[in-house]
PDB file of C-alpha atoms in Angstrom:
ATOM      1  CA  UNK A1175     -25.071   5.586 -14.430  1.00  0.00           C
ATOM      2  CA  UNK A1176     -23.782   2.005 -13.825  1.00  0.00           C
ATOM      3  CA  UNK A1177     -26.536   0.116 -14.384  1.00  0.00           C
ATOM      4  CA  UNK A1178     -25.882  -2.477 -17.299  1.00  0.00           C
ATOM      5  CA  UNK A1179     -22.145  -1.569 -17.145  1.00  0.00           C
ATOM      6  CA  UNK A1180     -20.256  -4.280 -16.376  1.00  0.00           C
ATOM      7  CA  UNK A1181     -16.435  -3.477 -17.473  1.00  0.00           C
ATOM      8  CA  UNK A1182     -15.573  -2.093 -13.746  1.00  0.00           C
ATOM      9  CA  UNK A1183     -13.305  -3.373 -12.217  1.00  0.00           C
ATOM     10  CA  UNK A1184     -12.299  -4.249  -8.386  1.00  0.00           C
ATOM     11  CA  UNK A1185     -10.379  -0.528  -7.816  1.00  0.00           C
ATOM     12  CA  UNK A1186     -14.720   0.706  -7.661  1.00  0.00           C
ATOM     13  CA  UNK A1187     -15.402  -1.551  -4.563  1.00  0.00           C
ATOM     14  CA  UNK A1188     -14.395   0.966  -2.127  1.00  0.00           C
ATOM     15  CA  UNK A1189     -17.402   3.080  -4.028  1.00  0.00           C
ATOM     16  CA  UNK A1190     -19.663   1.286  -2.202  1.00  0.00           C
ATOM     17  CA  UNK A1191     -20.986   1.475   1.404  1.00  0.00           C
ATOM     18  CA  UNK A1192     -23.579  -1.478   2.641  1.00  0.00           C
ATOM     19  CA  UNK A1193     -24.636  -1.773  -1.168  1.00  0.00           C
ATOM     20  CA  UNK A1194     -24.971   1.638  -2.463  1.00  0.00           C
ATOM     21  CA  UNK A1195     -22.636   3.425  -5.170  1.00  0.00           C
ATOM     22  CA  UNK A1196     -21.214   6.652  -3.544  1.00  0.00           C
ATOM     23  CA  UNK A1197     -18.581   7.007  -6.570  1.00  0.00           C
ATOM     24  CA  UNK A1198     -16.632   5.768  -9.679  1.00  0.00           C
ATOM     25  CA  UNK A1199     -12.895   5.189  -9.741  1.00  0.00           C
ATOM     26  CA  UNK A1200     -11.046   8.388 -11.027  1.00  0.00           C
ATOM     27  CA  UNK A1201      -7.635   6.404 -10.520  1.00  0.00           C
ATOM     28  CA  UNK A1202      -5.490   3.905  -8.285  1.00  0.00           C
ATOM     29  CA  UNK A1203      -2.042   5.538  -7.660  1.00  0.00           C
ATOM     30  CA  UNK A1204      -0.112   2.183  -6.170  1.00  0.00           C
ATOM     31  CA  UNK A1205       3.191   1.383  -4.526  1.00  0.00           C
ATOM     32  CA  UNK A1206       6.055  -0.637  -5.362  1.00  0.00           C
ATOM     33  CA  UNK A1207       9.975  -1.068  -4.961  1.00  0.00           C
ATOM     34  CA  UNK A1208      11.550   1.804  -7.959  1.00  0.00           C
ATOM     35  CA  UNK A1209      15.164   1.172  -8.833  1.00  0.00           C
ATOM     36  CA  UNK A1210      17.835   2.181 -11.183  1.00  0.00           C
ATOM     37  CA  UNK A1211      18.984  -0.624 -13.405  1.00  0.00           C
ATOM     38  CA  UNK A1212      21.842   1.103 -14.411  1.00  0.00           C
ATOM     39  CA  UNK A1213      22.742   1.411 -10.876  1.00  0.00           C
ATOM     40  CA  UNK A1214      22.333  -2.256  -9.961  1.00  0.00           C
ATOM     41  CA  UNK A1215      23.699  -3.780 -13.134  1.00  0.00           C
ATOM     42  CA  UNK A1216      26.810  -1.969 -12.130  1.00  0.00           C
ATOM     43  CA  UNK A1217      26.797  -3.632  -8.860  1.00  0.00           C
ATOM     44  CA  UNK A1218      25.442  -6.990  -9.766  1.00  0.00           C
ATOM     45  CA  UNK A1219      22.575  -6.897  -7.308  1.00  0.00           C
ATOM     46  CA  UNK A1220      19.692  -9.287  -7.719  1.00  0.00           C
ATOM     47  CA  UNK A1221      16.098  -7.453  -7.064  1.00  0.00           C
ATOM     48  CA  UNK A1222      15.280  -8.320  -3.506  1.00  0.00           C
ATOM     49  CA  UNK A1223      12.332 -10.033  -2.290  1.00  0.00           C
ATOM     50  CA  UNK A1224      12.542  -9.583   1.252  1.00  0.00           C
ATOM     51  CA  UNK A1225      13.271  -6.264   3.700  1.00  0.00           C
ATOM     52  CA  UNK A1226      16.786  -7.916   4.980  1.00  0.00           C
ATOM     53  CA  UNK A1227      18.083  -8.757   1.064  1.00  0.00           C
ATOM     54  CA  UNK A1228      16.651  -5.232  -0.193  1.00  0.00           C
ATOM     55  CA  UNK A1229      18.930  -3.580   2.675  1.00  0.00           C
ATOM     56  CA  UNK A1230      21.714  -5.891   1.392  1.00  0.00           C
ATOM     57  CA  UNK A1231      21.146  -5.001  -2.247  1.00  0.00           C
ATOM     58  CA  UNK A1232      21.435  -1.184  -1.312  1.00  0.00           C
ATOM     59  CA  UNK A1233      24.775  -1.469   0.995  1.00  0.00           C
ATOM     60  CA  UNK A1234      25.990  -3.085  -1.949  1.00  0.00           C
ATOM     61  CA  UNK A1235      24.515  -1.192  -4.333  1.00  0.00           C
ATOM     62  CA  UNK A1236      25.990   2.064  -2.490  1.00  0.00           C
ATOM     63  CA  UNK A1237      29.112   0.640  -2.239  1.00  0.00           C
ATOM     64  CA  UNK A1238      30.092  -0.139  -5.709  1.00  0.00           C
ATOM     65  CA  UNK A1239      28.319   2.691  -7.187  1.00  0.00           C
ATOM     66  CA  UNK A1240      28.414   5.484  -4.797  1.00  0.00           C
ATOM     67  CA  UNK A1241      24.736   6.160  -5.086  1.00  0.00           C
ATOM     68  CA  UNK A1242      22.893   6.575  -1.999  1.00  0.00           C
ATOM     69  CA  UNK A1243      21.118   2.971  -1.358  1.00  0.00           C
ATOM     70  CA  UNK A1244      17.231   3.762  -0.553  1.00  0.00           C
ATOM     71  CA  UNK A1245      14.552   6.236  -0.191  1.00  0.00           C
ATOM     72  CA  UNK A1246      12.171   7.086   1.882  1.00  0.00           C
ATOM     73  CA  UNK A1247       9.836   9.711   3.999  1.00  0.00           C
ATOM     74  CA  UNK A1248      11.513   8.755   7.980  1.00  0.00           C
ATOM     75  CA  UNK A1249      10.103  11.978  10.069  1.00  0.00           C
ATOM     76  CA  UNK A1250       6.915  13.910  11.570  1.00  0.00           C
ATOM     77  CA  UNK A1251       8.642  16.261   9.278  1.00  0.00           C
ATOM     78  CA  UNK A1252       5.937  15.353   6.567  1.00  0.00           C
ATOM     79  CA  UNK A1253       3.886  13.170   8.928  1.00  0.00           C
ATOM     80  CA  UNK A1254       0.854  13.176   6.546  1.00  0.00           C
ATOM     81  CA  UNK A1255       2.374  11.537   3.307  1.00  0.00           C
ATOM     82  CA  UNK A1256       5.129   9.205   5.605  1.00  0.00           C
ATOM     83  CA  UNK A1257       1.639   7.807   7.211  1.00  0.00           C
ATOM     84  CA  UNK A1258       0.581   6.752   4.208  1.00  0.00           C
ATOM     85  CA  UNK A1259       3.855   5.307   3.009  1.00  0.00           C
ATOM     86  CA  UNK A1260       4.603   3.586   5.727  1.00  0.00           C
ATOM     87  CA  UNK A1261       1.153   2.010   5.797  1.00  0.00           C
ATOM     88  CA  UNK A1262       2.615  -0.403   2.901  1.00  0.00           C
ATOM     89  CA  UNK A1263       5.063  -1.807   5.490  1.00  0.00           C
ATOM     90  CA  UNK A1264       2.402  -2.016   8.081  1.00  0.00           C
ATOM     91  CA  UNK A1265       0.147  -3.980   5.841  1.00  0.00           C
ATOM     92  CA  UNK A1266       3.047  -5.745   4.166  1.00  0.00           C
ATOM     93  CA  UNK A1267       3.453  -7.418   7.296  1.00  0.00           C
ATOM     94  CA  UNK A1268      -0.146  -8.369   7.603  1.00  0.00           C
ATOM     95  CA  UNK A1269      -1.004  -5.505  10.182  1.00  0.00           C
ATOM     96  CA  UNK A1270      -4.556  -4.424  10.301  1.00  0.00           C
ATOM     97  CA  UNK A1271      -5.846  -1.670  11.547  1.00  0.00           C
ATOM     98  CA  UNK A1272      -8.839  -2.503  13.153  1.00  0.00           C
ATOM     99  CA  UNK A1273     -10.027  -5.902  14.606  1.00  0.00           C
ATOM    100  CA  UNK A1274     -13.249  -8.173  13.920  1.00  0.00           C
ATOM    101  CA  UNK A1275     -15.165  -5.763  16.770  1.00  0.00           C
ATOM    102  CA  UNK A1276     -14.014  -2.219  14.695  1.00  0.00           C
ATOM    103  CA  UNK A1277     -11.846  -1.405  17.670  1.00  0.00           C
ATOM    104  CA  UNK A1278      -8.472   0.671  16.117  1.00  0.00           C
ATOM    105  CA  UNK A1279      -5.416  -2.335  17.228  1.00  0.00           C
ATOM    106  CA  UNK A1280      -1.804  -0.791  16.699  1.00  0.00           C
ATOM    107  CA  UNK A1281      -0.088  -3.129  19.381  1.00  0.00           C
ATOM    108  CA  UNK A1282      -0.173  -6.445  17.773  1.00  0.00           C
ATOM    109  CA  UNK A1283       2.807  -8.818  16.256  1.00  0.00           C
ATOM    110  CA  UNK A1284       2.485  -7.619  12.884  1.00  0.00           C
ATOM    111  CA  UNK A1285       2.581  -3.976  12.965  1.00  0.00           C
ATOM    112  CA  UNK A1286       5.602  -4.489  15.484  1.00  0.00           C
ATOM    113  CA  UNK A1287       7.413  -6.205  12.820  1.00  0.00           C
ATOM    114  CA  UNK A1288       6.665  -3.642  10.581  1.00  0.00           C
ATOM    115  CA  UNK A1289       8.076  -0.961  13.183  1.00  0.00           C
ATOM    116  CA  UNK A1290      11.093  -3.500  13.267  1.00  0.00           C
ATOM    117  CA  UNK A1291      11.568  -3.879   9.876  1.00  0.00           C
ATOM    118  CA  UNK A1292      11.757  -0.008   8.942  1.00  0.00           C
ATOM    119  CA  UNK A1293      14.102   0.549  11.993  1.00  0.00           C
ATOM    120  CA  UNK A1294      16.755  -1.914  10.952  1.00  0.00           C
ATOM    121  CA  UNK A1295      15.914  -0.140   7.375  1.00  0.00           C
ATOM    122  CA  UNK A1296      16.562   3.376   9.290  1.00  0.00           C
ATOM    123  CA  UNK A1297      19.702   2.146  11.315  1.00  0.00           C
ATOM    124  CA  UNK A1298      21.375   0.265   7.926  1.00  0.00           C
ATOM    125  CA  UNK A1299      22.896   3.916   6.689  1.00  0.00           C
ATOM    126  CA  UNK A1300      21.217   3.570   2.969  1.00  0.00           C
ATOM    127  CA  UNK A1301      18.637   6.228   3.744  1.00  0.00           C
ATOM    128  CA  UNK A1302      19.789   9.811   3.517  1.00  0.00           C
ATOM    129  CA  UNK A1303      18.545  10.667   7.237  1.00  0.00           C
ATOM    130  CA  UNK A1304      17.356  14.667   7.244  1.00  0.00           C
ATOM    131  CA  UNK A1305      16.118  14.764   3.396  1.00  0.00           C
ATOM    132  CA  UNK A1306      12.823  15.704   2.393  1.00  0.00           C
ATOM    133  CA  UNK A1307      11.074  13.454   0.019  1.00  0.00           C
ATOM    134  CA  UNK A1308      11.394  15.887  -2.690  1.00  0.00           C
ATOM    135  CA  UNK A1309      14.841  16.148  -2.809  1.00  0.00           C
ATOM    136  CA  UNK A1310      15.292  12.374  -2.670  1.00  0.00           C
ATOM    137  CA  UNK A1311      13.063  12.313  -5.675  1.00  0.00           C
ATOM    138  CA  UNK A1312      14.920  15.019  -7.400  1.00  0.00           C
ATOM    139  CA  UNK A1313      18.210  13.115  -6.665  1.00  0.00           C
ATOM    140  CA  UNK A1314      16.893   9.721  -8.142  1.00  0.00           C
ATOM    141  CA  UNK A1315      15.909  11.670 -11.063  1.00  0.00           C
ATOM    142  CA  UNK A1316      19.402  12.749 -11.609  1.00  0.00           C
ATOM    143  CA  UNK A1317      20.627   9.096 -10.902  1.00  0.00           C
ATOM    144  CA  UNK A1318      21.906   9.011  -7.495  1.00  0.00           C
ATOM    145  CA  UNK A1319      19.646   6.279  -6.026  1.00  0.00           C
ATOM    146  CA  UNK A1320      19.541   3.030  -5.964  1.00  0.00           C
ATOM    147  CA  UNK A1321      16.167   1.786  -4.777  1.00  0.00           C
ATOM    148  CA  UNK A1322      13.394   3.873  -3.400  1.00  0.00           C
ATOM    149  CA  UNK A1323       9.557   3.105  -2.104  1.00  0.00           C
ATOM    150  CA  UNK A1324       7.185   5.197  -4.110  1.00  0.00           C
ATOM    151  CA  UNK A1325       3.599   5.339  -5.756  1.00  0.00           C
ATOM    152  CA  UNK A1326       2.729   5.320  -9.158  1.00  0.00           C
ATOM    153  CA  UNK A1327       2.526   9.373  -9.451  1.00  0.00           C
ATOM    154  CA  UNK A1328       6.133   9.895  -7.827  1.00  0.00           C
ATOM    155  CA  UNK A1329       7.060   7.449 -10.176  1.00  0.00           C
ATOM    156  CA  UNK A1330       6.347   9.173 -13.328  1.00  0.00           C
ATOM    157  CA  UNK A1331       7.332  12.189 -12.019  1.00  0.00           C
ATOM    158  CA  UNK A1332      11.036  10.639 -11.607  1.00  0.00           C
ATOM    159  CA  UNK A1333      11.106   8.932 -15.060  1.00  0.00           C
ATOM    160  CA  UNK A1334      10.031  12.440 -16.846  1.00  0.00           C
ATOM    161  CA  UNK A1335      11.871  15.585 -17.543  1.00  0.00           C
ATOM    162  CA  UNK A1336      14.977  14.747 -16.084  1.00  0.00           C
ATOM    163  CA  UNK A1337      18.599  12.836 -16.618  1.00  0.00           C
ATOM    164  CA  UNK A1338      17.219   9.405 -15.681  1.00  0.00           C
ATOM    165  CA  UNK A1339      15.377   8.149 -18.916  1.00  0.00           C
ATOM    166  CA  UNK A1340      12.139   6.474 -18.479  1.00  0.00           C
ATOM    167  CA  UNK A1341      13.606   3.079 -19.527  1.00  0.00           C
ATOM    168  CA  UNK A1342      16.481   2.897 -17.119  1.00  0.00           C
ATOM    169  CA  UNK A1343      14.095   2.981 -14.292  1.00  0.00           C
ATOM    170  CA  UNK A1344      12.682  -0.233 -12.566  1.00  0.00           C
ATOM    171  CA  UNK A1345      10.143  -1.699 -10.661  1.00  0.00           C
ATOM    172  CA  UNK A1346       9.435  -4.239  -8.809  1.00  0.00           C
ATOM    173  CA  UNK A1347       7.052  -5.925  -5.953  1.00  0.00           C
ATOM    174  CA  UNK A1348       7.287  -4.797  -2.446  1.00  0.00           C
ATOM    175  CA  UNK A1349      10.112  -6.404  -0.197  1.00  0.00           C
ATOM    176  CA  UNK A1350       7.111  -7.480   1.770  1.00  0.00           C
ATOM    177  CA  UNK A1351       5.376 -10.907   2.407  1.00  0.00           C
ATOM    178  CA  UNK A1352       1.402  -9.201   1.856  1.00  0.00           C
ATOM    179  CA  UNK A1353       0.088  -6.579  -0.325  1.00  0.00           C
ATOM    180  CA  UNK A1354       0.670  -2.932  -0.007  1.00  0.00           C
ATOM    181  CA  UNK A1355      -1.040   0.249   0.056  1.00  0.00           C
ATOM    182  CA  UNK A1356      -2.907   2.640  -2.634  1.00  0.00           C
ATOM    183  CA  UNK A1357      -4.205   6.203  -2.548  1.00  0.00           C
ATOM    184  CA  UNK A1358      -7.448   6.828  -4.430  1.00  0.00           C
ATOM    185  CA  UNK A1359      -9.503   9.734  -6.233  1.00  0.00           C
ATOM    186  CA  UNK A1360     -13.339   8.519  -6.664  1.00  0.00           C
ATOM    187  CA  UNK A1361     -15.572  10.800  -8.706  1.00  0.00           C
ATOM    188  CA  UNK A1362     -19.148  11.317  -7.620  1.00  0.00           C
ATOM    189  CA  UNK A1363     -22.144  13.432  -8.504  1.00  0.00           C
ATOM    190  CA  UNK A1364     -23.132  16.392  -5.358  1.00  0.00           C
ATOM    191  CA  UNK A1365     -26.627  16.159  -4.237  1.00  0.00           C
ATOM    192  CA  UNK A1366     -26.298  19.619  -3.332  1.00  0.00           C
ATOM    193  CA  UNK A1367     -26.130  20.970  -6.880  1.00  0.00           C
ATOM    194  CA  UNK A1368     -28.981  21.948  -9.559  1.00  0.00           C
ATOM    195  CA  UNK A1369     -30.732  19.442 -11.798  1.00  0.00           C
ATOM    196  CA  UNK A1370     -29.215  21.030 -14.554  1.00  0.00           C
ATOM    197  CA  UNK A1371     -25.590  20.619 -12.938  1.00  0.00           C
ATOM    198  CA  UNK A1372     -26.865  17.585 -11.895  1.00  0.00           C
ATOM    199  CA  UNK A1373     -27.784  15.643 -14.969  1.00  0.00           C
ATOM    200  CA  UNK A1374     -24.626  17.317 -16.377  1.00  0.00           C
ATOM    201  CA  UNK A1375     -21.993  15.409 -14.028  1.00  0.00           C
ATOM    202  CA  UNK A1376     -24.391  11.904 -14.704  1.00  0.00           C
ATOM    203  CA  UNK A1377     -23.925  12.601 -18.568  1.00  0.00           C
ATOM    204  CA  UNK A1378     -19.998  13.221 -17.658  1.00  0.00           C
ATOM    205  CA  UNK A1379     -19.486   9.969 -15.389  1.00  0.00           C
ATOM    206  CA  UNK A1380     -21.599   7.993 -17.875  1.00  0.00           C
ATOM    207  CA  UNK A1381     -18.980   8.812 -20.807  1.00  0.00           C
ATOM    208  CA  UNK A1382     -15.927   8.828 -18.319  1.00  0.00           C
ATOM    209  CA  UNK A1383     -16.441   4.757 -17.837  1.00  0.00           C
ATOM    210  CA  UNK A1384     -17.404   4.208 -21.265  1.00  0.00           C
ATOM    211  CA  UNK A1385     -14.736   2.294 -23.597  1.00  0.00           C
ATOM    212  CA  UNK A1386     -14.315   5.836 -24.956  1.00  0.00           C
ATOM    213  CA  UNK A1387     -13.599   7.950 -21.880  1.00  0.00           C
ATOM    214  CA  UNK A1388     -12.152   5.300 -20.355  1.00  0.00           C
ATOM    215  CA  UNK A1389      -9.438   5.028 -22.939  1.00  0.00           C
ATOM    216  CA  UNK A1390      -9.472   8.719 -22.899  1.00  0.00           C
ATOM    217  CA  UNK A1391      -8.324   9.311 -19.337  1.00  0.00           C
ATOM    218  CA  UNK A1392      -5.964   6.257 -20.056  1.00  0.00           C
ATOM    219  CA  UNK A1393      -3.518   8.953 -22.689  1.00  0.00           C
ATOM    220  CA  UNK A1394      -3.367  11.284 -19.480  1.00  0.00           C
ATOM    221  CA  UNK A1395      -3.139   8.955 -16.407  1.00  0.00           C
ATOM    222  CA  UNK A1396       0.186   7.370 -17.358  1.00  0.00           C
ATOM    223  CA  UNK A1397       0.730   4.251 -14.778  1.00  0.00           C
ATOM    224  CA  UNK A1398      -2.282   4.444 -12.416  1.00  0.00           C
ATOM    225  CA  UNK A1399      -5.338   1.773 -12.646  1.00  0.00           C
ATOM    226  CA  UNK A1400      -8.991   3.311 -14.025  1.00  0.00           C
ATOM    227  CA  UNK A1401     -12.144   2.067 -13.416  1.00  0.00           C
ATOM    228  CA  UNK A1402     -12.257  -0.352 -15.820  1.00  0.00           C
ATOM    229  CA  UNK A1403      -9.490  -2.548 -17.512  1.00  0.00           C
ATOM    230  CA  UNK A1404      -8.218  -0.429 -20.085  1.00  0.00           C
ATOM    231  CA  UNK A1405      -4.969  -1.062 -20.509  1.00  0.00           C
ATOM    232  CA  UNK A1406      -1.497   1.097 -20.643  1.00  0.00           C
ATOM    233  CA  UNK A1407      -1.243   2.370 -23.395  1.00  0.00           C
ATOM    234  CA  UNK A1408       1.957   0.310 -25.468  1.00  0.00           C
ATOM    235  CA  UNK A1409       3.573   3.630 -26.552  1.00  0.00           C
ATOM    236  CA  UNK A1410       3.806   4.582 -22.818  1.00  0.00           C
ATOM    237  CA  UNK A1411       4.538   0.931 -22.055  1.00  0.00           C
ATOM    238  CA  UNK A1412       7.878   1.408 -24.572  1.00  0.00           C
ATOM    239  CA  UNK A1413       8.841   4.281 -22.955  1.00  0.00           C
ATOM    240  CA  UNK A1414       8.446   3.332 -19.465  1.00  0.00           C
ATOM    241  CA  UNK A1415       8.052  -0.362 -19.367  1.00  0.00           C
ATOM    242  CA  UNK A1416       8.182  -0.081 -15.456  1.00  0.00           C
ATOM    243  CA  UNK A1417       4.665   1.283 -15.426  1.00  0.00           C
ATOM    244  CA  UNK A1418       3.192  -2.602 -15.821  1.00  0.00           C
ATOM    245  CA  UNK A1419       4.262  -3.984 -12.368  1.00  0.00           C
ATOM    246  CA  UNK A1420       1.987  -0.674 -10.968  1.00  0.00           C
ATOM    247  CA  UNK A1421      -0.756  -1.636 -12.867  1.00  0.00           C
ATOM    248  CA  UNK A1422       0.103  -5.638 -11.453  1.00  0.00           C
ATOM    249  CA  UNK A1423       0.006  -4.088  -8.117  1.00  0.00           C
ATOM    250  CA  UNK A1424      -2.809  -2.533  -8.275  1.00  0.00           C
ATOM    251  CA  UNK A1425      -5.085  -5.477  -8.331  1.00  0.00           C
ATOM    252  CA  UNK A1426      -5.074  -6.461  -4.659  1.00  0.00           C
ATOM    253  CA  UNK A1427      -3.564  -3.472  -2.554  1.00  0.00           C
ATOM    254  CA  UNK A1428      -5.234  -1.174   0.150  1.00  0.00           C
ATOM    255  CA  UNK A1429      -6.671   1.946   1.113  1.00  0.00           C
ATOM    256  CA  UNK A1430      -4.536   4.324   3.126  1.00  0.00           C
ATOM    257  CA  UNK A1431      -8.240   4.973   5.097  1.00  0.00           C
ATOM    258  CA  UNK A1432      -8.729   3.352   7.392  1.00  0.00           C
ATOM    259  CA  UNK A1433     -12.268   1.056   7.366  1.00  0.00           C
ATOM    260  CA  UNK A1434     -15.014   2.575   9.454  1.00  0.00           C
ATOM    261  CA  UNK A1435     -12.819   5.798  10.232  1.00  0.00           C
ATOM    262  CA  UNK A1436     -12.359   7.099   7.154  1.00  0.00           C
ATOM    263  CA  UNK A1437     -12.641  10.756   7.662  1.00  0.00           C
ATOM    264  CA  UNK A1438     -10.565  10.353  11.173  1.00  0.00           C
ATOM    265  CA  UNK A1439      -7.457   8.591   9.121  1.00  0.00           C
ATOM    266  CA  UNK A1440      -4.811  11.421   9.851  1.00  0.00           C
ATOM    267  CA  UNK A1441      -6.181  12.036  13.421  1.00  0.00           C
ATOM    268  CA  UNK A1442      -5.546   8.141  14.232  1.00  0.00           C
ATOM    269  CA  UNK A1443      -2.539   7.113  12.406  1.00  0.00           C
ATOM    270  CA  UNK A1444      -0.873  10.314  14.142  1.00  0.00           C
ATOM    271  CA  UNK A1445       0.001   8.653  17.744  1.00  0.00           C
ATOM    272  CA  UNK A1446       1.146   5.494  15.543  1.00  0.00           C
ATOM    273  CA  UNK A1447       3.655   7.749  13.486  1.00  0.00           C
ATOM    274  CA  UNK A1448       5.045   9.639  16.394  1.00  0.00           C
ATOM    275  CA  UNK A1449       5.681   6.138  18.256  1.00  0.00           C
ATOM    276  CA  UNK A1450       7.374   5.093  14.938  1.00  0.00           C
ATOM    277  CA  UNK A1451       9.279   7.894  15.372  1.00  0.00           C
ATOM    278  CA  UNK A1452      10.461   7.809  18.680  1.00  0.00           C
ATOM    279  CA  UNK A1453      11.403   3.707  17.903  1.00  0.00           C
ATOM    280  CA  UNK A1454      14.024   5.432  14.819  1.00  0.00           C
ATOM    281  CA  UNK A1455      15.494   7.830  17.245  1.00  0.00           C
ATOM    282  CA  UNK A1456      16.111   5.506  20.070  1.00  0.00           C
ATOM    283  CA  UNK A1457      13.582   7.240  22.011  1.00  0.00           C
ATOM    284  CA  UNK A1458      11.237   3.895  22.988  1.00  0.00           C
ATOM    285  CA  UNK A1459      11.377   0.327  22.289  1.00  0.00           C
ATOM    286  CA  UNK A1460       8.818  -1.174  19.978  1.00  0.00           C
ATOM    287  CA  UNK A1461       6.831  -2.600  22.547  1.00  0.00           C
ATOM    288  CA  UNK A1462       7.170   0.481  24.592  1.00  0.00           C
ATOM    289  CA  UNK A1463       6.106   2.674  21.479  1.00  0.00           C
ATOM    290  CA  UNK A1464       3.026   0.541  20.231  1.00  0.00           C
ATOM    291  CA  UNK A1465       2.246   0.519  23.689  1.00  0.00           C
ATOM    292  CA  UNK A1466       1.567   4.253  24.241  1.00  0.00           C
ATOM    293  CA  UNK A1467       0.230   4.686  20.570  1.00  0.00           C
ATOM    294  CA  UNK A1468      -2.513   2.088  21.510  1.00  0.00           C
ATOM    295  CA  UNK A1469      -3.450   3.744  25.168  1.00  0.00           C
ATOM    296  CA  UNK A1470      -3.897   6.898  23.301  1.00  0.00           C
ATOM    297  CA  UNK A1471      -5.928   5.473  20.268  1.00  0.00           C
ATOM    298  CA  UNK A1472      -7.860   3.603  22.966  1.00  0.00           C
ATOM    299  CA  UNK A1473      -9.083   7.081  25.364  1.00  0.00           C
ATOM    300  CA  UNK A1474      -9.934   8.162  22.270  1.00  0.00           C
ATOM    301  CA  UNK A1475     -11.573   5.960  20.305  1.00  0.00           C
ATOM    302  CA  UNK A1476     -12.295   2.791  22.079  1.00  0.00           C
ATOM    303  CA  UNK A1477     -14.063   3.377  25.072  1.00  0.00           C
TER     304      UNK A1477
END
């Protein structure tokens, strides 16, 4: 199906395990800062660059304004989608997740600045502490946030249908010195099924990353990067000229699965979330935290 194409782009490399194509982008949904310009003309904030001047930007932001500052999953509450949010900090800081020998390493430098750096974001007072994501969503939709850390998908869903046009919302690179994180759908034909089912999903994929499927899919996928480098469409663009820094950002951020563990992501990353956890509620120290998360990740999958 790919042979002879050459249009796709670096989002398919994850297709492809010790040279052999598995699957074809569907699409990249990326991460970046969101904001409300309305909200930080008003209180003559500058867009921050860095984790201290973002919590800066929100106190202030808060304070002229009266919208809440920031938001942001913070609890086991909805452990599954916080692990991947909070895997743009991790890697914003230059954490990795596995070392040169494919042991699983939670306990180094990095990812304890990237505990630090969401605590002192936790302990600032510009997240509302207690609210689910969807209600923080809902609440920047009616314009009662400042900044918030959110993919591509939540994005959209905030600038459509609701008080907050699509124009009068922002974005921005993460606070962060390195790259964040994406979530991806690859497409892929099941050896399992009937040559006639078969040869139908080939003849599918083989039109889905041609120019004309691929600027099909581009009308319905709003923000998020395709397999090839089709670009948003400038209609969408007008209406939503924030969608361009996710399609920016999606040129050099990474999985939320983890390399070589894949299919045990959620397992491992759970012992790193509940230390996380216990480091926002007072409950451990970072080094105490990482600590325990690694003994545990290391009984169970590095001995």
């Amino acid at each position: 199906m790919t042979e002879g194409v050459d249009t796709l782009n670096a989002t398919n490399d994850n297709g492809v395990v010790d040279g052999t194509r598995y699957g074809i982008g569907w699409h990249r949904a990326v991460y970046a800062l969101i904001f409300n310009k309305a909200i930080l003309a008003e209180a003559g904030v500058e867009l921050p660059e860095t984790i201290e001047e973002m919590i800066a930007a929100a106190k202030t932001a808060s304070e002229a304004t009266g919208a809440i500052g920031f938001t942001g999953r913070h609890s086991m509450n909805e452990f599954s989608p916080w692990s991947k949010d909070f895997l743009n900090w991790a890697y914003g800081y230059g954490a990795e997740l596995v070392d040169d020998s494919g042991k699983i390493t939670f306990g180094t430098p990095e990812m304890a600045q990237a505990f630090d750096a969401f605590k002192a974001a936790y302990d600032s007072g510009i997240i509302p502490i207690g609210d689910q994501m969807s209600t923080q969503r809902t609440r920047f939709k009616e314009q009662q946030m400042a900044f918030s850390l959110d993919n591509s998908g939540g994005s959209l869903n905030i600038a459509t249908g609701g008080p907050l046009p699509g124009d009068e919302l922002g974005a921005t690179a993460l606070p962060f010195p390195h790259p964040g994180a994406h979530q991806q759908i690859f497409l892929g034909v099941n050896t399992w099924s009937s040559d006639a089912e078969n040869a139908a999903a080939k003849e599918f994929l083989s039109w889905l990353i041609s120019e004309e499927g691929q600027t099909s899919l581009r009308a319905a996928s709003g923000p998020d990067a395709l397999a090839t480098d089709v670009p948003v469409t400038a209609e969408f663009v007008a209406a939503n000229p924030w969608a361009t820094t996710f399609a920016e950002m999606a040129a050099d951020s990474r999985s939320t699965l983890i390399p070589g563990y894949e299919l045990e992501t959620q397992s491992i990353l759970r012992p790193l979330m509940t230390s996380l956890e216990k480091v926002l509620l007072n409950a451990a120290t970072t080094e105490e935290a990482l600590d325990e998360a690694q003994a545990e990740i290391d009984a169970d999958y590095n001995n």
